[in-house]
Coordinates of C-alpha atoms in Angstrom, one line a residue:
M17 CA 0.0 0.1 -0.2
K18 CA 1.2 3.3 -1.1
K19 CA 1.8 5.8 2.0
V20 CA -0.2 9.2 2.0
F21 CA 1.7 12.4 2.4
T22 CA -1.0 14.4 4.3
C23 CA -0.9 17.8 5.2
K24 CA -0.6 16.9 8.6
K25 CA 2.7 15.4 8.3
F26 CA 3.9 18.0 6.2
L27 CA 3.3 20.5 9.1
I28 CA 5.0 18.2 11.5
L29 CA 8.2 18.1 9.2
L30 CA 7.8 21.9 8.8
L31 CA 7.6 22.2 12.7
S32 CA 10.8 19.9 13.0
A33 CA 12.7 21.7 10.8
L34 CA 11.7 25.3 13.1
L35 CA 12.6 23.2 16.2
F36 CA 15.8 21.9 15.7
F37 CA 18.9 23.3 14.1
L38 CA 22.4 23.4 13.7
S39 CA 24.3 26.5 14.5
A40 CA 27.5 27.6 13.3
C41 CA 29.2 30.9 14.4
G42 CA 32.4 32.6 13.6
T43 CA 35.0 32.1 16.3
P44 CA 37.5 35.1 16.9
E45 CA 41.1 34.1 17.5
K46 CA 41.6 33.7 21.3
A47 CA 43.4 36.1 23.1
E48 CA 46.8 35.3 24.1
K49 CA 46.5 33.7 27.6
D50 CA 47.6 35.5 30.6
L51 CA 46.7 34.0 34.0
T52 CA 46.7 37.7 35.6
G53 CA 43.5 38.5 33.8
E54 CA 40.2 37.5 35.2
L55 CA 36.7 37.6 34.3
T56 CA 34.6 38.1 37.4
E57 CA 30.6 38.5 37.8
Y58 CA 29.6 42.0 38.4
E59 CA 27.9 42.9 41.7
N60 CA 26.7 46.2 42.4
T61 CA 28.3 47.7 45.6
N62 CA 25.9 50.7 45.7
E63 CA 29.0 52.9 45.2
A64 CA 27.9 56.7 45.3
P65 CA 27.7 57.6 41.5
T66 CA 29.6 60.3 40.0
S67 CA 28.9 62.2 36.7
G68 CA 31.4 62.8 33.8
G69 CA 33.4 60.7 31.8
T70 CA 33.1 59.3 28.1
L71 CA 31.7 55.6 27.5
R72 CA 33.9 54.2 24.8
L73 CA 32.4 51.7 22.1
G74 CA 33.3 49.6 19.3
F75 CA 31.3 49.4 16.3
V76 CA 32.5 46.0 14.4
G77 CA 32.8 45.0 11.0
S78 CA 30.1 46.5 9.0
K79 CA 30.1 50.3 8.8
T80 CA 26.0 50.3 8.0
L81 CA 24.4 53.2 10.0
N82 CA 20.9 52.4 9.1
P83 CA 19.6 49.9 11.9
L84 CA 16.9 48.3 9.9
N85 CA 19.8 47.2 7.7
V86 CA 22.3 45.9 10.2
K87 CA 22.6 42.2 11.4
N88 CA 25.6 42.0 13.7
Q89 CA 24.1 42.5 17.4
N90 CA 26.7 44.3 18.8
N91 CA 26.2 47.1 16.3
L92 CA 22.3 47.0 17.0
Y93 CA 22.8 47.4 20.3
I94 CA 25.0 50.8 20.1
L95 CA 22.5 52.1 17.2
N96 CA 19.3 51.7 19.7
L97 CA 21.1 54.0 21.9
I98 CA 20.1 56.9 19.1
F99 CA 16.7 55.3 18.3
D100 CA 13.5 54.4 19.8
S101 CA 10.7 51.7 19.4
L102 CA 7.1 51.3 20.1
F103 CA 7.8 49.1 22.9
Q104 CA 10.9 48.4 24.8
I105 CA 11.8 45.2 26.6
S106 CA 13.1 45.2 30.2
P107 CA 15.7 42.9 31.5
S108 CA 12.7 40.5 32.7
D109 CA 11.2 40.3 29.3
A110 CA 8.4 42.5 30.4
V111 CA 6.9 44.7 27.5
E112 CA 7.0 48.5 28.2
S113 CA 5.4 51.2 26.2
N114 CA 8.1 53.8 24.2
L115 CA 6.6 55.7 21.2
C116 CA 3.2 54.0 21.6
E117 CA 0.8 55.8 23.6
R118 CA -1.8 52.9 23.5
Y119 CA -3.2 50.1 21.2
V120 CA -6.2 48.1 20.5
I121 CA -6.6 44.7 19.4
S122 CA -9.7 43.3 17.3
P123 CA -12.0 40.6 18.6
D124 CA -10.2 38.1 16.3
G125 CA -6.8 39.0 17.1
L126 CA -5.8 39.9 13.6
N127 CA -5.9 43.7 13.7
Y128 CA -4.1 46.4 15.7
E129 CA -4.2 50.1 16.1
F130 CA -1.3 51.7 17.6
V131 CA -1.4 55.3 18.6
I132 CA 1.6 57.2 18.5
K133 CA 2.6 59.5 21.4
K134 CA 2.5 63.1 20.4
G135 CA 5.2 65.7 20.9
I136 CA 8.0 63.6 20.3
H137 CA 10.8 64.8 17.9
F138 CA 13.9 63.4 16.1
H139 CA 17.1 64.7 17.0
N140 CA 16.9 67.0 14.0
G141 CA 13.8 68.7 15.1
V142 CA 11.2 67.4 12.9
S143 CA 8.2 65.8 14.8
L144 CA 7.6 62.0 15.2
T145 CA 4.5 60.9 13.4
A146 CA 2.5 57.8 12.7
N147 CA 3.7 57.9 8.9
D148 CA 7.2 57.7 10.0
V149 CA 6.4 54.4 11.8
D150 CA 4.8 53.0 8.9
A151 CA 7.3 53.8 6.5
T152 CA 10.0 52.5 8.8
L153 CA 7.8 49.2 8.9
A154 CA 7.6 49.2 5.2
F155 CA 11.4 49.6 4.6
L156 CA 11.8 46.7 7.1
L157 CA 9.7 44.3 5.7
A158 CA 11.1 45.2 1.9
G159 CA 14.8 44.6 3.5
D160 CA 16.6 41.6 5.1
G161 CA 17.8 43.1 8.2
A162 CA 17.9 41.3 11.8
Y163 CA 14.3 42.4 12.9
K164 CA 12.5 41.3 9.6
N165 CA 11.8 37.5 10.6
K166 CA 10.2 38.5 13.9
L167 CA 7.3 40.5 11.8
S168 CA 6.7 37.7 9.1
N169 CA 3.1 37.4 10.1
I170 CA 2.2 41.3 9.1
A171 CA 0.1 41.0 6.1
D172 CA -0.9 44.7 5.9
H173 CA 0.0 48.0 7.3
H174 CA -1.3 51.5 6.9
S175 CA -1.1 55.0 9.0
S176 CA -4.2 57.6 9.4
G177 CA -3.9 60.3 11.6
A178 CA -2.2 59.6 14.6
S179 CA -2.3 55.9 14.2
V180 CA -0.5 52.8 12.7
F181 CA -2.8 50.2 11.6
V182 CA -1.4 46.6 11.4
T183 CA -3.1 43.3 10.2
L184 CA -1.6 39.7 10.9
D185 CA -2.2 36.8 8.6
K186 CA -2.8 35.0 11.9
P187 CA -3.1 35.9 15.6
V188 CA 0.2 36.1 17.3
V189 CA 0.9 35.7 21.0
N190 CA 2.1 38.8 22.6
F191 CA 2.8 40.8 19.6
T192 CA 3.8 43.8 20.9
S193 CA 7.0 42.3 22.5
L194 CA 8.2 42.0 18.7
L195 CA 7.8 45.7 18.3
D196 CA 11.2 46.7 19.6
F197 CA 12.5 47.7 16.1
P198 CA 13.9 51.2 15.8
I199 CA 11.8 54.1 14.2
L200 CA 13.5 56.2 11.9
S201 CA 12.2 59.2 9.8
A202 CA 10.4 58.5 6.6
A203 CA 12.6 61.2 5.2
D204 CA 15.6 59.6 6.2
L205 CA 15.0 56.1 4.7
T206 CA 15.4 57.8 1.3
L207 CA 18.9 58.4 1.7
G208 CA 21.7 56.5 0.4
A209 CA 24.4 54.8 2.7
T210 CA 27.1 57.4 2.3
E211 CA 24.6 60.2 3.1
Y212 CA 22.9 58.8 6.0
V213 CA 23.8 60.0 9.4
P214 CA 21.7 58.5 12.4
N215 CA 18.7 60.6 13.5
G216 CA 16.5 59.0 16.2
T217 CA 14.5 59.9 18.9
G218 CA 16.7 58.2 21.2
R219 CA 18.5 58.9 24.5
Y220 CA 21.8 59.9 22.7
K221 CA 22.0 62.0 19.7
V222 CA 25.0 62.2 16.9
Q223 CA 27.1 65.4 17.9
S224 CA 29.6 64.6 15.1
Y225 CA 30.9 61.7 12.8
K226 CA 33.8 60.8 10.7
V227 CA 32.8 58.6 8.0
S228 CA 33.8 55.1 8.7
K229 CA 35.9 55.9 11.8
E230 CA 33.9 57.2 14.3
L231 CA 30.7 58.4 16.2
F232 CA 30.2 61.1 18.9
L233 CA 27.1 61.0 20.9
T234 CA 25.7 63.2 23.2
K235 CA 22.8 63.0 25.8
N236 CA 19.4 64.2 24.0
E237 CA 18.6 67.2 26.1
N238 CA 15.0 66.7 24.8
Y239 CA 14.2 63.1 25.1
H240 CA 10.7 62.5 25.7
K241 CA 11.1 60.5 29.0
S242 CA 12.9 61.6 32.1
F243 CA 16.6 60.9 31.4
S244 CA 19.2 62.3 33.6
P245 CA 22.4 60.0 32.8
Y246 CA 25.7 60.2 34.6
I247 CA 27.2 59.5 31.5
S248 CA 26.2 61.9 28.9
E249 CA 28.9 61.3 26.1
I250 CA 29.9 58.3 24.1
H251 CA 32.3 57.7 21.5
V252 CA 32.3 54.9 19.2
D253 CA 35.2 53.5 17.0
F254 CA 34.6 51.7 14.0
L255 CA 36.8 48.4 14.3
K256 CA 37.7 46.3 11.7
D257 CA 36.6 42.6 13.3
N258 CA 36.0 40.9 16.1
E259 CA 39.7 40.4 17.0
A260 CA 40.4 44.2 16.8
A261 CA 37.7 44.7 19.1
V262 CA 38.8 42.0 21.7
S263 CA 42.0 43.8 21.4
M264 CA 40.8 47.2 22.1
L265 CA 38.9 46.1 25.0
E266 CA 41.8 44.4 26.6
N267 CA 44.0 47.3 26.1
F268 CA 41.9 49.8 27.7
Q269 CA 40.5 51.7 24.6
I270 CA 37.0 50.5 24.6
D271 CA 34.7 49.8 27.5
L272 CA 32.6 47.1 26.8
L273 CA 31.7 44.1 24.3
T274 CA 29.2 41.5 24.4
S275 CA 29.7 37.5 24.0
D276 CA 28.2 38.2 20.4
V277 CA 31.7 39.5 19.7
L278 CA 33.9 37.9 22.2
N279 CA 33.7 34.2 22.4
L280 CA 34.1 33.0 26.0
S281 CA 34.5 29.2 25.2
G282 CA 38.0 28.7 27.1
Y283 CA 38.6 32.7 27.2
T284 CA 40.9 34.1 29.7
P285 CA 41.1 38.0 29.6
K286 CA 44.7 39.6 29.5
R287 CA 43.5 42.0 32.2
K288 CA 40.8 42.1 35.0
L289 CA 37.1 42.6 33.3
S290 CA 33.7 42.5 34.9
S291 CA 30.8 40.5 33.6
V292 CA 26.7 40.4 33.6
S293 CA 24.8 37.6 31.9
F294 CA 21.4 37.7 30.5
A295 CA 19.1 35.0 29.0
N296 CA 19.4 35.1 25.2
G297 CA 16.5 32.6 24.6
L298 CA 18.3 29.6 23.1
L299 CA 16.6 26.8 25.0
T300 CA 17.7 23.2 25.3
F301 CA 15.3 20.8 26.7
I302 CA 14.0 17.1 26.7
G303 CA 11.4 16.2 24.5
F304 CA 8.8 13.3 25.6
N305 CA 6.9 11.6 23.0
N306 CA 3.5 12.0 24.6
Q307 CA 1.8 9.3 22.5
N308 CA 4.4 6.5 23.4
P309 CA 2.3 4.2 25.7
A310 CA 5.0 4.1 28.2
L311 CA 4.7 7.8 28.7
L312 CA 1.0 8.6 28.7
S313 CA 1.2 9.3 32.2
S314 CA 2.1 12.8 33.5
K315 CA 3.2 11.0 36.6
T316 CA 5.9 8.8 34.7
R317 CA 6.9 12.2 32.7
Q318 CA 7.1 14.1 36.0
A319 CA 9.5 11.3 37.4
L320 CA 11.8 11.6 34.6
S321 CA 11.8 15.4 34.7
M322 CA 12.3 15.4 38.5
A323 CA 15.6 12.7 37.9
I324 CA 17.6 15.3 36.1
D325 CA 19.8 17.5 38.6
R326 CA 19.9 20.4 35.9
T327 CA 22.7 22.3 38.0
S328 CA 24.9 19.1 38.0
L329 CA 24.0 18.7 34.4
L330 CA 25.5 22.3 33.6
Q331 CA 28.7 21.3 35.4
A332 CA 29.1 17.7 33.7
T333 CA 28.8 19.0 30.3
S334 CA 31.0 22.4 31.0
V335 CA 27.9 24.9 29.7
K336 CA 29.2 27.8 31.8
Y337 CA 26.9 30.5 30.5
A338 CA 23.5 29.4 30.8
S339 CA 20.7 29.5 33.7
V340 CA 18.9 26.3 34.3
T341 CA 14.9 26.3 34.0
D342 CA 12.0 23.7 34.0
L343 CA 9.9 25.5 31.5
P344 CA 10.6 27.0 27.8
F345 CA 11.2 30.6 29.6
P346 CA 13.9 31.8 32.0
T347 CA 13.1 31.7 35.8
S348 CA 14.1 35.1 35.6
C349 CA 11.2 36.1 33.0
F350 CA 8.4 38.3 33.7
W351 CA 6.2 35.4 32.5
Y352 CA 7.5 32.8 34.9
D353 CA 5.8 32.5 38.1
S354 CA 8.6 32.5 40.9
D355 CA 6.1 31.6 43.4
S356 CA 5.6 28.4 41.7
P357 CA 7.8 25.2 42.9
F358 CA 10.8 24.7 40.6
V359 CA 10.8 21.2 39.4
S360 CA 13.8 20.0 41.5
F361 CA 16.0 17.0 41.5
D362 CA 14.2 14.6 43.8
S363 CA 15.3 11.1 43.0
D364 CA 13.2 9.7 46.3
G365 CA 10.5 11.8 44.9
A366 CA 10.9 10.3 41.3
H367 CA 10.8 6.6 42.8
K368 CA 7.7 7.3 44.4
L369 CA 5.9 8.7 41.3
L370 CA 6.9 5.7 39.2
S371 CA 5.3 3.6 42.1
D372 CA 2.4 5.6 42.4
D373 CA 1.9 5.1 38.7
G374 CA 2.1 1.5 38.8
W375 CA 5.6 0.4 37.6
Q376 CA 7.1 -2.5 39.2
D377 CA 9.3 -5.3 38.2
S378 CA 6.8 -7.5 37.9
D379 CA 8.6 -10.7 36.6
G380 CA 12.0 -10.0 38.0
D381 CA 14.1 -9.3 35.0
G382 CA 15.2 -6.0 36.2
I383 CA 12.9 -3.8 34.3
L384 CA 9.9 -1.7 35.6
D385 CA 6.6 -2.8 33.8
K386 CA 3.0 -1.9 33.9
T387 CA -0.1 -3.0 31.8
V388 CA -1.2 -0.3 29.6
Y389 CA -4.8 -1.0 28.0
G390 CA -4.5 -4.6 28.5
E391 CA -0.9 -5.1 27.4
K392 CA 2.2 -5.6 29.7
I393 CA 4.9 -3.0 28.6
D394 CA 8.3 -2.4 30.0
L395 CA 10.0 1.2 30.8
V396 CA 12.7 1.2 28.4
L397 CA 13.3 4.3 26.6
N398 CA 15.8 5.4 23.6
I399 CA 17.3 8.9 24.2
L400 CA 17.6 10.2 20.6
V401 CA 20.5 13.0 20.1
N402 CA 22.2 14.6 17.1
D403 CA 25.8 13.1 17.2
E404 CA 27.1 16.3 15.6
S405 CA 27.0 18.0 18.9
V406 CA 29.5 17.3 21.4
T407 CA 27.4 19.1 24.1
K408 CA 24.1 17.3 23.3
K409 CA 25.9 14.0 23.3
K410 CA 27.3 14.9 27.0
I411 CA 23.6 15.8 27.8
A412 CA 22.1 12.5 26.4
D413 CA 24.6 10.7 28.7
F414 CA 23.9 12.4 31.8
V415 CA 19.9 11.8 31.1
N416 CA 20.7 8.3 30.5
K417 CA 22.5 8.1 33.9
S418 CA 19.8 9.9 35.7
F419 CA 17.1 7.6 34.1
D420 CA 19.1 4.7 35.5
E421 CA 19.7 6.1 39.0
I422 CA 15.8 5.9 39.5
G423 CA 15.6 2.1 38.0
V424 CA 14.7 3.4 34.4
K425 CA 16.1 1.7 31.6
S426 CA 17.3 3.9 28.7
Q427 CA 20.0 3.6 25.9
I428 CA 21.4 6.6 23.7
V429 CA 20.7 6.6 19.8
S430 CA 22.8 9.0 18.5
L431 CA 22.4 10.0 15.0
P432 CA 23.5 12.3 11.8
F433 CA 21.2 15.5 12.4
A434 CA 19.3 14.7 9.2
D435 CA 18.4 11.5 10.5
Y436 CA 17.7 12.7 14.0
Q437 CA 15.0 15.3 12.5
T438 CA 13.3 12.5 10.8
L439 CA 12.8 10.7 13.6
I440 CA 11.3 13.5 15.6
S441 CA 9.5 14.8 12.5
E442 CA 7.6 11.4 12.3
R443 CA 7.4 11.1 15.9
T444 CA 9.3 7.8 16.1
F445 CA 11.1 8.5 19.3
D446 CA 10.7 8.0 23.2
V447 CA 12.7 10.8 24.5
F448 CA 14.9 13.3 22.8
V449 CA 17.7 16.2 23.7
G450 CA 16.5 19.5 21.7
Q451 CA 17.4 22.9 21.2
T452 CA 15.3 25.8 19.8
Q453 CA 15.6 29.6 19.9
L454 CA 12.6 31.1 21.8
T455 CA 10.9 34.2 20.3
P456 CA 10.7 37.6 22.3
N457 CA 7.1 37.1 22.7
Y458 CA 7.6 33.6 24.0
D459 CA 5.0 31.8 21.6
I460 CA 5.6 28.2 22.5
S461 CA 2.8 27.1 20.6
F462 CA 5.3 25.1 18.2
L463 CA 6.5 23.3 21.4
V464 CA 3.2 22.5 22.9
K465 CA -0.2 23.4 21.1
T466 CA -2.4 20.5 19.8
D467 CA -1.6 19.5 16.5
E468 CA 1.6 22.1 15.9
N469 CA 4.1 20.0 17.8
V470 CA 6.0 17.1 17.2
C471 CA 5.6 15.8 20.9
G472 CA 2.2 14.4 20.5
I473 CA 1.2 16.8 23.1
S474 CA -3.0 17.4 23.3
N475 CA -3.8 19.7 26.4
E476 CA -7.1 21.9 26.5
R477 CA -5.7 24.1 29.3
I478 CA -2.7 24.7 27.2
D479 CA -4.4 25.4 24.1
Q480 CA -7.3 27.6 25.9
A481 CA -4.3 29.9 27.2
L482 CA -2.4 30.4 24.1
N483 CA -5.7 31.4 22.3
A484 CA -6.4 33.7 24.8
L485 CA -2.7 35.3 24.8
V486 CA -3.5 36.4 21.1
L487 CA -6.2 38.7 22.4
Q488 CA -5.0 40.1 25.4
E489 CA -4.0 43.9 25.8
S490 CA -3.7 43.9 29.6
T491 CA -0.3 42.9 31.1
T492 CA -1.6 41.4 34.2
Q493 CA -3.6 39.3 31.9
K494 CA -1.3 38.2 29.8
Q495 CA 0.9 37.2 32.9
S496 CA -1.9 35.2 34.4
L497 CA -2.0 33.1 31.1
F498 CA 1.6 32.7 31.1
Y499 CA 1.5 31.3 34.7
E500 CA -1.3 29.1 33.7
L501 CA 0.6 27.5 30.8
G502 CA 3.5 27.2 33.2
E503 CA 1.3 25.3 36.0
V504 CA 0.3 23.0 33.4
L505 CA 3.6 22.2 31.8
K506 CA 5.0 21.6 35.5
T507 CA 2.2 19.2 36.7
E508 CA 2.0 17.4 33.3
S509 CA 5.6 17.5 31.9
Q510 CA 5.0 17.3 28.4
I511 CA 8.5 18.5 27.9
A512 CA 11.3 19.4 30.4
G513 CA 13.2 22.4 30.1
L514 CA 16.7 21.9 31.2
Y515 CA 18.7 25.2 30.4
I516 CA 18.4 29.0 28.4
E517 CA 21.9 29.9 27.4
N518 CA 22.9 33.6 28.3
R519 CA 24.4 36.4 26.5
V520 CA 27.1 38.1 28.4
L521 CA 28.1 41.6 28.6
I522 CA 31.9 42.0 29.3
F523 CA 33.1 45.4 30.6
D524 CA 35.7 47.5 32.4
P525 CA 35.5 47.2 36.2
H526 CA 35.2 51.2 36.3
L527 CA 31.7 51.1 34.9
K528 CA 29.6 50.8 37.9
G529 CA 26.0 51.2 38.9
N530 CA 23.0 49.5 38.1
I531 CA 24.1 47.6 35.3
T532 CA 21.0 45.4 34.2
P533 CA 21.0 44.5 30.4
S534 CA 18.0 43.0 28.5
N535 CA 18.5 40.9 25.4
S536 CA 16.5 43.6 23.4
D537 CA 18.8 46.5 24.7
I538 CA 22.1 46.0 26.8
F539 CA 21.8 49.8 27.7
Y540 CA 18.5 49.5 29.3
G541 CA 18.8 51.9 32.2
I542 CA 22.2 53.5 31.0
E543 CA 21.2 56.4 33.2
N544 CA 21.8 54.3 36.1
W545 CA 25.7 53.6 35.0
F546 CA 28.6 56.0 36.1
I547 CA 32.3 55.7 35.3
S548 CA 34.0 55.3 38.8
E549 CA 37.5 56.9 37.2
H550 CA 37.4 59.6 34.5

């Protein structure tokens, strides 16, 4: 009989391609090892702030100054000092209004009206209008910059009066958290690259510019929010590449870089440097086949999740810059219920859950078994992993040993990525080690929503919460719905979060104050930074 390739199977294949990817990133040459240097985690000692000094930054590689065309994350962070967005994202991933006064969502979740604040001016004195926002959106969607993919669900947009109207091709969870792109003047969007000088509405403005050499920024005295920074001047050098940037940082010529530029794997700095970590959204997790007879019960899945000591896993796999989690959100996230108990390592508790769920070695063969739908089944699991990732293989080995410690027999199936991906898309697996990049709106539909996930998850409460999230304007209500999602995922354990990798801000120890970068803006709260020696 010929197999029929159904639309549903095609969807699962697409989803698995989204879920599991191989990442390759350029690695700068390692700095010469010098044990006199050290990288220490920054601790705010509440030293009395002082005003003055110049913050020195490095613009790496590309000399493109239009942020809508920039792909380099380091450079985007710098340019966002000059520009504002409709909404800004806090270090806890909360969504905060910026250039948007208010917004309204249609009952079907497809249409948005964003009312733009009045009385805001670009640095050249021209007033911000809804047309500028609409023109920026049109330019962004027509290009291939870093922000485009986040807005792929926009089907149409236009401006009228003080409002921008956006139509989506389908409802999107927490859509406003995707609207952190910089707003440019419509007139500036017609300028060529050689003519363009950044002109935003942001916290700092361009005081002078030497083409492809340096930018000098000063505080925007007419900023639309209360803004009284201790650091009023910023100098930006244009640097050839990552290696040059690292050298400049280590030789006291610039003050900070992110781990997008400086590869921290095995890195020892030439001098003392401080660091602050913040989640970058790259989630590593364990996926359970929820349709596997042995894994149908939430008690069994929860026992397997409890068997994993996540903190020890990071140590065993040498994953240094990451934070443990039991959900597909960081535990520091605004959408994570910190009052809800973490799924902690508990070997005894896992044993009890398995026993309560009916697992026992009834025939003395050393393997737990029970009867499901009238058929005796053994609790023997294959742990699927991509053999092209050394770290993922270490994780699989750790999980394998963890399962064994609670009496669950398992073995590792290590396959090339293409074969690994095929087994997941066809749902012919028991357990797999997965990794996916979470979007800033934390729409986890592709992971857990019925008929949209590869784990065979079907849960009415999850679906209801996700469906309600696309219609919510209230931050409080959205938070409650995310809390509901978290509660279901913890008690049902359809998947098991392990950790979320961190981006790291590395900086000169003379930078002090309340340094709390967000993944959207490393200079979030820069008005609370100061330079202790200048």
